[in-house]
PDB file of C-alpha atoms in Angstrom:
ATOM      1  CA  UNK P   1      38.497 152.938 118.885  1.00  0.00           C
ATOM      2  CA  UNK P   2      39.523 150.775 115.959  1.00  0.00           C
ATOM      3  CA  UNK P   3      39.409 152.225 112.381  1.00  0.00           C
ATOM      4  CA  UNK P   4      36.566 150.361 110.714  1.00  0.00           C
ATOM      5  CA  UNK P   5      37.936 150.775 107.271  1.00  0.00           C
ATOM      6  CA  UNK P   6      41.272 149.050 108.510  1.00  0.00           C
ATOM      7  CA  UNK P   7      39.238 146.220 109.984  1.00  0.00           C
ATOM      8  CA  UNK P   8      37.243 145.479 107.037  1.00  0.00           C
ATOM      9  CA  UNK P   9      40.502 145.488 104.924  1.00  0.00           C
ATOM     10  CA  UNK P  10      42.001 143.182 107.432  1.00  0.00           C
ATOM     11  CA  UNK P  11      39.045 141.037 107.167  1.00  0.00           C
ATOM     12  CA  UNK P  12      39.037 140.736 103.412  1.00  0.00           C
ATOM     13  CA  UNK P  13      42.684 139.889 103.680  1.00  0.00           C
ATOM     14  CA  UNK P  14      41.930 136.989 106.193  1.00  0.00           C
ATOM     15  CA  UNK P  15      39.353 135.697 103.783  1.00  0.00           C
ATOM     16  CA  UNK P  16      41.593 135.923 101.033  1.00  0.00           C
ATOM     17  CA  UNK P  17      44.243 134.054 102.911  1.00  0.00           C
ATOM     18  CA  UNK P  18      41.825 131.118 103.705  1.00  0.00           C
ATOM     19  CA  UNK P  19      41.294 130.873  99.942  1.00  0.00           C
ATOM     20  CA  UNK P  20      44.964 131.255  99.263  1.00  0.00           C
ATOM     21  CA  UNK P  21      45.739 128.329 101.509  1.00  0.00           C
ATOM     22  CA  UNK P  22      43.141 126.177  99.571  1.00  0.00           C
ATOM     23  CA  UNK P  23      44.727 127.052  96.248  1.00  0.00           C
ATOM     24  CA  UNK P  24      41.660 129.034  95.154  1.00  0.00           C
ATOM     25  CA  UNK P  25      43.772 131.903  93.801  1.00  0.00           C
ATOM     26  CA  UNK P  26      41.437 133.704  91.644  1.00  0.00           C
ATOM     27  CA  UNK P  27      38.949 133.851  94.516  1.00  0.00           C
ATOM     28  CA  UNK P  28      41.746 135.035  96.793  1.00  0.00           C
ATOM     29  CA  UNK P  29      42.629 137.849  94.590  1.00  0.00           C
ATOM     30  CA  UNK P  30      39.137 139.227  94.426  1.00  0.00           C
ATOM     31  CA  UNK P  31      39.311 139.622  98.331  1.00  0.00           C
ATOM     32  CA  UNK P  32      42.613 141.269  98.047  1.00  0.00           C
ATOM     33  CA  UNK P  33      41.473 143.607  95.469  1.00  0.00           C
ATOM     34  CA  UNK P  34      38.301 144.383  97.711  1.00  0.00           C
ATOM     35  CA  UNK P  35      40.826 145.024 100.679  1.00  0.00           C
ATOM     36  CA  UNK P  36      42.964 147.467  98.450  1.00  0.00           C
ATOM     37  CA  UNK P  37      39.613 149.190  97.420  1.00  0.00           C
ATOM     38  CA  UNK P  38      38.594 149.494 101.131  1.00  0.00           C
ATOM     39  CA  UNK P  39      41.839 150.717 102.305  1.00  0.00           C
ATOM     40  CA  UNK P  40      44.766 151.407  99.823  1.00  0.00           C
ATOM     41  CA  UNK P  41      47.196 152.051 102.434  1.00  0.00           C
ATOM     42  CA  UNK P  42      46.851 148.566 104.097  1.00  0.00           C
ATOM     43  CA  UNK P  43      50.156 147.083 102.918  1.00  0.00           C
ATOM     44  CA  UNK P  44      49.363 143.279 103.576  1.00  0.00           C
ATOM     45  CA  UNK P  45      46.999 143.397 100.610  1.00  0.00           C
ATOM     46  CA  UNK P  46      49.894 144.082  98.291  1.00  0.00           C
ATOM     47  CA  UNK P  47      52.106 141.399  99.833  1.00  0.00           C
ATOM     48  CA  UNK P  48      49.356 138.664  99.767  1.00  0.00           C
ATOM     49  CA  UNK P  49      48.565 139.697  96.163  1.00  0.00           C
ATOM     50  CA  UNK P  50      52.190 139.105  95.157  1.00  0.00           C
ATOM     51  CA  UNK P  51      52.352 135.677  97.025  1.00  0.00           C
ATOM     52  CA  UNK P  52      49.710 134.401  94.678  1.00  0.00           C
ATOM     53  CA  UNK P  53      51.686 135.673  91.577  1.00  0.00           C
ATOM     54  CA  UNK P  54      54.771 133.953  93.128  1.00  0.00           C
ATOM     55  CA  UNK P  55      53.168 130.591  93.498  1.00  0.00           C
ATOM     56  CA  UNK P  56      51.737 130.858  90.003  1.00  0.00           C
ATOM     57  CA  UNK P  57      55.153 131.563  88.542  1.00  0.00           C
ATOM     58  CA  UNK P  58      54.009 135.006  87.378  1.00  0.00           C
ATOM     59  CA  UNK P  59      57.072 136.722  88.856  1.00  0.00           C
ATOM     60  CA  UNK P  60      56.898 139.977  86.973  1.00  0.00           C
ATOM     61  CA  UNK P  61      53.381 140.521  88.300  1.00  0.00           C
ATOM     62  CA  UNK P  62      54.564 139.571  91.736  1.00  0.00           C
ATOM     63  CA  UNK P  63      57.417 142.239  91.558  1.00  0.00           C
ATOM     64  CA  UNK P  64      54.847 144.752  90.595  1.00  0.00           C
ATOM     65  CA  UNK P  65      52.715 144.149  93.655  1.00  0.00           C
ATOM     66  CA  UNK P  66      55.901 144.113  95.790  1.00  0.00           C
ATOM     67  CA  UNK P  67      57.088 147.439  94.407  1.00  0.00           C
ATOM     68  CA  UNK P  68      53.685 148.989  95.083  1.00  0.00           C
ATOM     69  CA  UNK P  69      54.061 147.780  98.941  1.00  0.00           C
ATOM     70  CA  UNK P  70      57.394 149.519  98.764  1.00  0.00           C
ATOM     71  CA  UNK P  71      55.940 152.667  97.645  1.00  0.00           C
ATOM     72  CA  UNK P  72      53.819 152.589 100.657  1.00  0.00           C
ATOM     73  CA  UNK P  73      56.672 151.692 102.993  1.00  0.00           C
ATOM     74  CA  UNK P  74      60.262 151.596 101.612  1.00  0.00           C
ATOM     75  CA  UNK P  75      61.261 149.802 104.785  1.00  0.00           C
ATOM     76  CA  UNK P  76      58.751 146.907 104.336  1.00  0.00           C
ATOM     77  CA  UNK P  77      61.230 144.157 105.096  1.00  0.00           C
ATOM     78  CA  UNK P  78      58.847 141.233 103.988  1.00  0.00           C
ATOM     79  CA  UNK P  79      58.713 142.734 100.444  1.00  0.00           C
ATOM     80  CA  UNK P  80      62.318 142.541 100.164  1.00  0.00           C
ATOM     81  CA  UNK P  81      62.283 138.935 101.525  1.00  0.00           C
ATOM     82  CA  UNK P  82      59.702 137.935  98.617  1.00  0.00           C
ATOM     83  CA  UNK P  83      61.753 140.003  95.993  1.00  0.00           C
ATOM     84  CA  UNK P  84      64.757 137.736  97.254  1.00  0.00           C
ATOM     85  CA  UNK P  85      62.704 134.556  96.805  1.00  0.00           C
ATOM     86  CA  UNK P  86      61.694 135.624  93.246  1.00  0.00           C
ATOM     87  CA  UNK P  87      65.267 136.334  92.056  1.00  0.00           C
ATOM     88  CA  UNK P  88      66.372 132.988  93.716  1.00  0.00           C
ATOM     89  CA  UNK P  89      63.620 131.187  91.668  1.00  0.00           C
ATOM     90  CA  UNK P  90      64.952 132.925  88.689  1.00  0.00           C
ATOM     91  CA  UNK P  91      68.617 131.837  89.470  1.00  0.00           C
ATOM     92  CA  UNK P  92      69.549 135.316  90.047  1.00  0.00           C
ATOM     93  CA  UNK P  93      71.690 134.632  93.303  1.00  0.00           C
ATOM     94  CA  UNK P  94      73.370 137.930  93.706  1.00  0.00           C
ATOM     95  CA  UNK P  95      70.138 139.895  93.225  1.00  0.00           C
ATOM     96  CA  UNK P  96      68.516 137.546  95.759  1.00  0.00           C
ATOM     97  CA  UNK P  97      71.206 138.012  98.295  1.00  0.00           C
ATOM     98  CA  UNK P  98      70.851 141.886  97.891  1.00  0.00           C
ATOM     99  CA  UNK P  99      67.201 141.770  98.558  1.00  0.00           C
ATOM    100  CA  UNK P 100      67.612 139.348 101.590  1.00  0.00           C
ATOM    101  CA  UNK P 101      70.397 141.553 103.181  1.00  0.00           C
ATOM    102  CA  UNK P 102      67.996 144.411 102.880  1.00  0.00           C
ATOM    103  CA  UNK P 103      65.163 142.359 104.543  1.00  0.00           C
ATOM    104  CA  UNK P 104      67.808 141.382 107.287  1.00  0.00           C
ATOM    105  CA  UNK P 105      68.924 144.775 107.926  1.00  0.00           C
ATOM    106  CA  UNK P 106      65.300 145.935 108.360  1.00  0.00           C
ATOM    107  CA  UNK P 107      64.879 143.313 110.954  1.00  0.00           C
ATOM    108  CA  UNK P 108      63.536 140.438 109.019  1.00  0.00           C
ATOM    109  CA  UNK P 109      65.960 137.891 110.026  1.00  0.00           C
ATOM    110  CA  UNK P 110      64.015 134.891 108.831  1.00  0.00           C
ATOM    111  CA  UNK P 111      65.508 131.437 108.981  1.00  0.00           C
ATOM    112  CA  UNK P 112      63.845 130.614 105.433  1.00  0.00           C
ATOM    113  CA  UNK P 113      66.379 133.387 104.029  1.00  0.00           C
ATOM    114  CA  UNK P 114      69.497 131.154 105.059  1.00  0.00           C
ATOM    115  CA  UNK P 115      67.902 127.876 104.129  1.00  0.00           C
ATOM    116  CA  UNK P 116      66.937 129.287 100.662  1.00  0.00           C
ATOM    117  CA  UNK P 117      70.562 130.505 100.151  1.00  0.00           C
ATOM    118  CA  UNK P 118      72.038 127.292 101.519  1.00  0.00           C
ATOM    119  CA  UNK P 119      69.930 125.152  98.957  1.00  0.00           C
ATOM    120  CA  UNK P 120      71.033 127.479  96.215  1.00  0.00           C
ATOM    121  CA  UNK P 121      74.621 127.160  97.195  1.00  0.00           C
ATOM    122  CA  UNK P 122      74.259 123.486  97.111  1.00  0.00           C
ATOM    123  CA  UNK P 123      72.882 123.490  93.714  1.00  0.00           C
ATOM    124  CA  UNK P 124      75.831 125.381  92.507  1.00  0.00           C
ATOM    125  CA  UNK P 125      78.043 122.839  94.363  1.00  0.00           C
ATOM    126  CA  UNK P 126      79.480 125.505  96.731  1.00  0.00           C
ATOM    127  CA  UNK P 127      79.338 123.297  99.751  1.00  0.00           C
ATOM    128  CA  UNK P 128      81.191 125.519 102.061  1.00  0.00           C
ATOM    129  CA  UNK P 129      78.907 128.581 101.376  1.00  0.00           C
ATOM    130  CA  UNK P 130      76.001 126.109 102.002  1.00  0.00           C
ATOM    131  CA  UNK P 131      77.484 124.855 105.388  1.00  0.00           C
ATOM    132  CA  UNK P 132      78.007 128.532 106.469  1.00  0.00           C
ATOM    133  CA  UNK P 133      74.183 129.180 105.705  1.00  0.00           C
ATOM    134  CA  UNK P 134      73.034 125.964 107.734  1.00  0.00           C
ATOM    135  CA  UNK P 135      75.348 127.197 110.556  1.00  0.00           C
ATOM    136  CA  UNK P 136      73.537 130.447 110.617  1.00  0.00           C
ATOM    137  CA  UNK P 137      70.045 128.734 110.779  1.00  0.00           C
ATOM    138  CA  UNK P 138      71.412 126.483 113.595  1.00  0.00           C
ATOM    139  CA  UNK P 139      72.585 129.542 115.475  1.00  0.00           C
ATOM    140  CA  UNK P 140      69.243 131.265 115.186  1.00  0.00           C
ATOM    141  CA  UNK P 141      67.200 128.034 115.986  1.00  0.00           C
ATOM    142  CA  UNK P 142      69.098 125.031 117.639  1.00  0.00           C
ATOM    143  CA  UNK P 143      65.921 122.943 117.144  1.00  0.00           C
ATOM    144  CA  UNK P 144      65.783 123.462 113.414  1.00  0.00           C
ATOM    145  CA  UNK P 145      65.887 119.774 111.973  1.00  0.00           C
ATOM    146  CA  UNK P 146      65.906 120.778 108.368  1.00  0.00           C
ATOM    147  CA  UNK P 147      69.242 122.592 108.572  1.00  0.00           C
ATOM    148  CA  UNK P 148      71.126 119.938 110.652  1.00  0.00           C
ATOM    149  CA  UNK P 149      69.933 117.100 108.466  1.00  0.00           C
ATOM    150  CA  UNK P 150      71.257 118.931 105.314  1.00  0.00           C
ATOM    151  CA  UNK P 151      74.349 119.767 107.182  1.00  0.00           C
ATOM    152  CA  UNK P 152      75.066 116.175 108.248  1.00  0.00           C
ATOM    153  CA  UNK P 153      74.319 115.141 104.637  1.00  0.00           C
ATOM    154  CA  UNK P 154      76.989 117.413 103.188  1.00  0.00           C
ATOM    155  CA  UNK P 155      79.510 116.681 106.166  1.00  0.00           C
ATOM    156  CA  UNK P 156      79.184 112.893 105.553  1.00  0.00           C
ATOM    157  CA  UNK P 157      79.535 113.258 101.747  1.00  0.00           C
ATOM    158  CA  UNK P 158      82.792 115.210 102.468  1.00  0.00           C
ATOM    159  CA  UNK P 159      83.847 112.410 104.822  1.00  0.00           C
ATOM    160  CA  UNK P 160      84.365 115.157 107.553  1.00  0.00           C
ATOM    161  CA  UNK P 161      83.244 112.506 110.121  1.00  0.00           C
ATOM    162  CA  UNK P 162      83.990 114.156 113.406  1.00  0.00           C
ATOM    163  CA  UNK P 163      81.856 117.176 112.435  1.00  0.00           C
ATOM    164  CA  UNK P 164      79.115 115.038 110.940  1.00  0.00           C
ATOM    165  CA  UNK P 165      78.948 112.986 114.465  1.00  0.00           C
ATOM    166  CA  UNK P 166      78.636 116.277 116.424  1.00  0.00           C
ATOM    167  CA  UNK P 167      75.644 117.368 113.957  1.00  0.00           C
ATOM    168  CA  UNK P 168      74.066 113.821 114.448  1.00  0.00           C
ATOM    169  CA  UNK P 169      74.455 113.946 118.205  1.00  0.00           C
ATOM    170  CA  UNK P 170      72.605 117.368 118.151  1.00  0.00           C
ATOM    171  CA  UNK P 171      69.970 115.826 116.096  1.00  0.00           C
ATOM    172  CA  UNK P 172      69.327 112.996 118.387  1.00  0.00           C
ATOM    173  CA  UNK P 173      69.387 115.156 121.483  1.00  0.00           C
ATOM    174  CA  UNK P 174      67.239 118.056 120.480  1.00  0.00           C
ATOM    175  CA  UNK P 175      65.260 116.306 117.591  1.00  0.00           C
ATOM    176  CA  UNK P 176      64.974 112.619 118.870  1.00  0.00           C
ATOM    177  CA  UNK P 177      62.145 112.093 116.392  1.00  0.00           C
ATOM    178  CA  UNK P 178      64.119 112.892 113.324  1.00  0.00           C
ATOM    179  CA  UNK P 179      65.225 109.531 111.846  1.00  0.00           C
ATOM    180  CA  UNK P 180      68.209 110.961 109.779  1.00  0.00           C
ATOM    181  CA  UNK P 181      70.214 111.638 113.123  1.00  0.00           C
ATOM    182  CA  UNK P 182      70.447 107.964 113.811  1.00  0.00           C
ATOM    183  CA  UNK P 183      70.734 107.099 110.184  1.00  0.00           C
ATOM    184  CA  UNK P 184      73.724 109.301 109.470  1.00  0.00           C
ATOM    185  CA  UNK P 185      75.388 108.326 112.786  1.00  0.00           C
ATOM    186  CA  UNK P 186      75.072 104.663 111.901  1.00  0.00           C
ATOM    187  CA  UNK P 187      76.433 105.346 108.565  1.00  0.00           C
ATOM    188  CA  UNK P 188      79.582 107.310 109.926  1.00  0.00           C
ATOM    189  CA  UNK P 189      80.245 104.688 112.578  1.00  0.00           C
ATOM    190  CA  UNK P 190      80.179 101.974 110.080  1.00  0.00           C
ATOM    191  CA  UNK P 191      82.686 103.847 107.944  1.00  0.00           C
ATOM    192  CA  UNK P 192      84.924 104.361 110.939  1.00  0.00           C
ATOM    193  CA  UNK P 193      84.819 100.711 111.629  1.00  0.00           C
ATOM    194  CA  UNK P 194      82.989 101.287 115.066  1.00  0.00           C
ATOM    195  CA  UNK P 195      80.480  98.417 114.467  1.00  0.00           C
ATOM    196  CA  UNK P 196      79.501  97.780 118.094  1.00  0.00           C
ATOM    197  CA  UNK P 197      78.542 101.628 118.496  1.00  0.00           C
ATOM    198  CA  UNK P 198      76.854 101.470 115.203  1.00  0.00           C
ATOM    199  CA  UNK P 199      74.692  98.629 116.429  1.00  0.00           C
ATOM    200  CA  UNK P 200      73.714 100.400 119.591  1.00  0.00           C
ATOM    201  CA  UNK P 201      72.371 103.357 117.474  1.00  0.00           C
TER     202      UNK P 201
END
């Protein structure tokens, strides 16, 4: 038999998340607070509350809620994931990486971790690190167009054309609706003087 208190807390969270998705943060908070009052051990309530504070840039408050979640379960991987996101938003790359590593070690091998770290590396002009993170994303999900497009952009900028062409071919094969695969392949072929092939693309 399902525990009624747990079910009610879950229901409040679902209602809160609907409001959250509509940017009605104060109303969503009220539901998460109801959920916590109903079942203080239901960890999703704390994570969801933290997400509201993250999107409203109240990072200290978000951290408090995530730390409460970790008091309930020190192996809550998603809490470490969100702590990593906060540190990245605060430009604390090393701290972010520490939290992300903890999340991954606890089984939360989320593609968004590597995309976030790659974008951060790009901002710091650390192109090789960015490429390594995009490679990790592609290894986890060969259909991930975001990582392939960013990787192609970087390789074209570096004039590493053979590698760029491979990425473009993968985009065209596995993500045929993504315009950038054709665009970057066309640009590379033009740079290489292969105008007939470029025209075919």
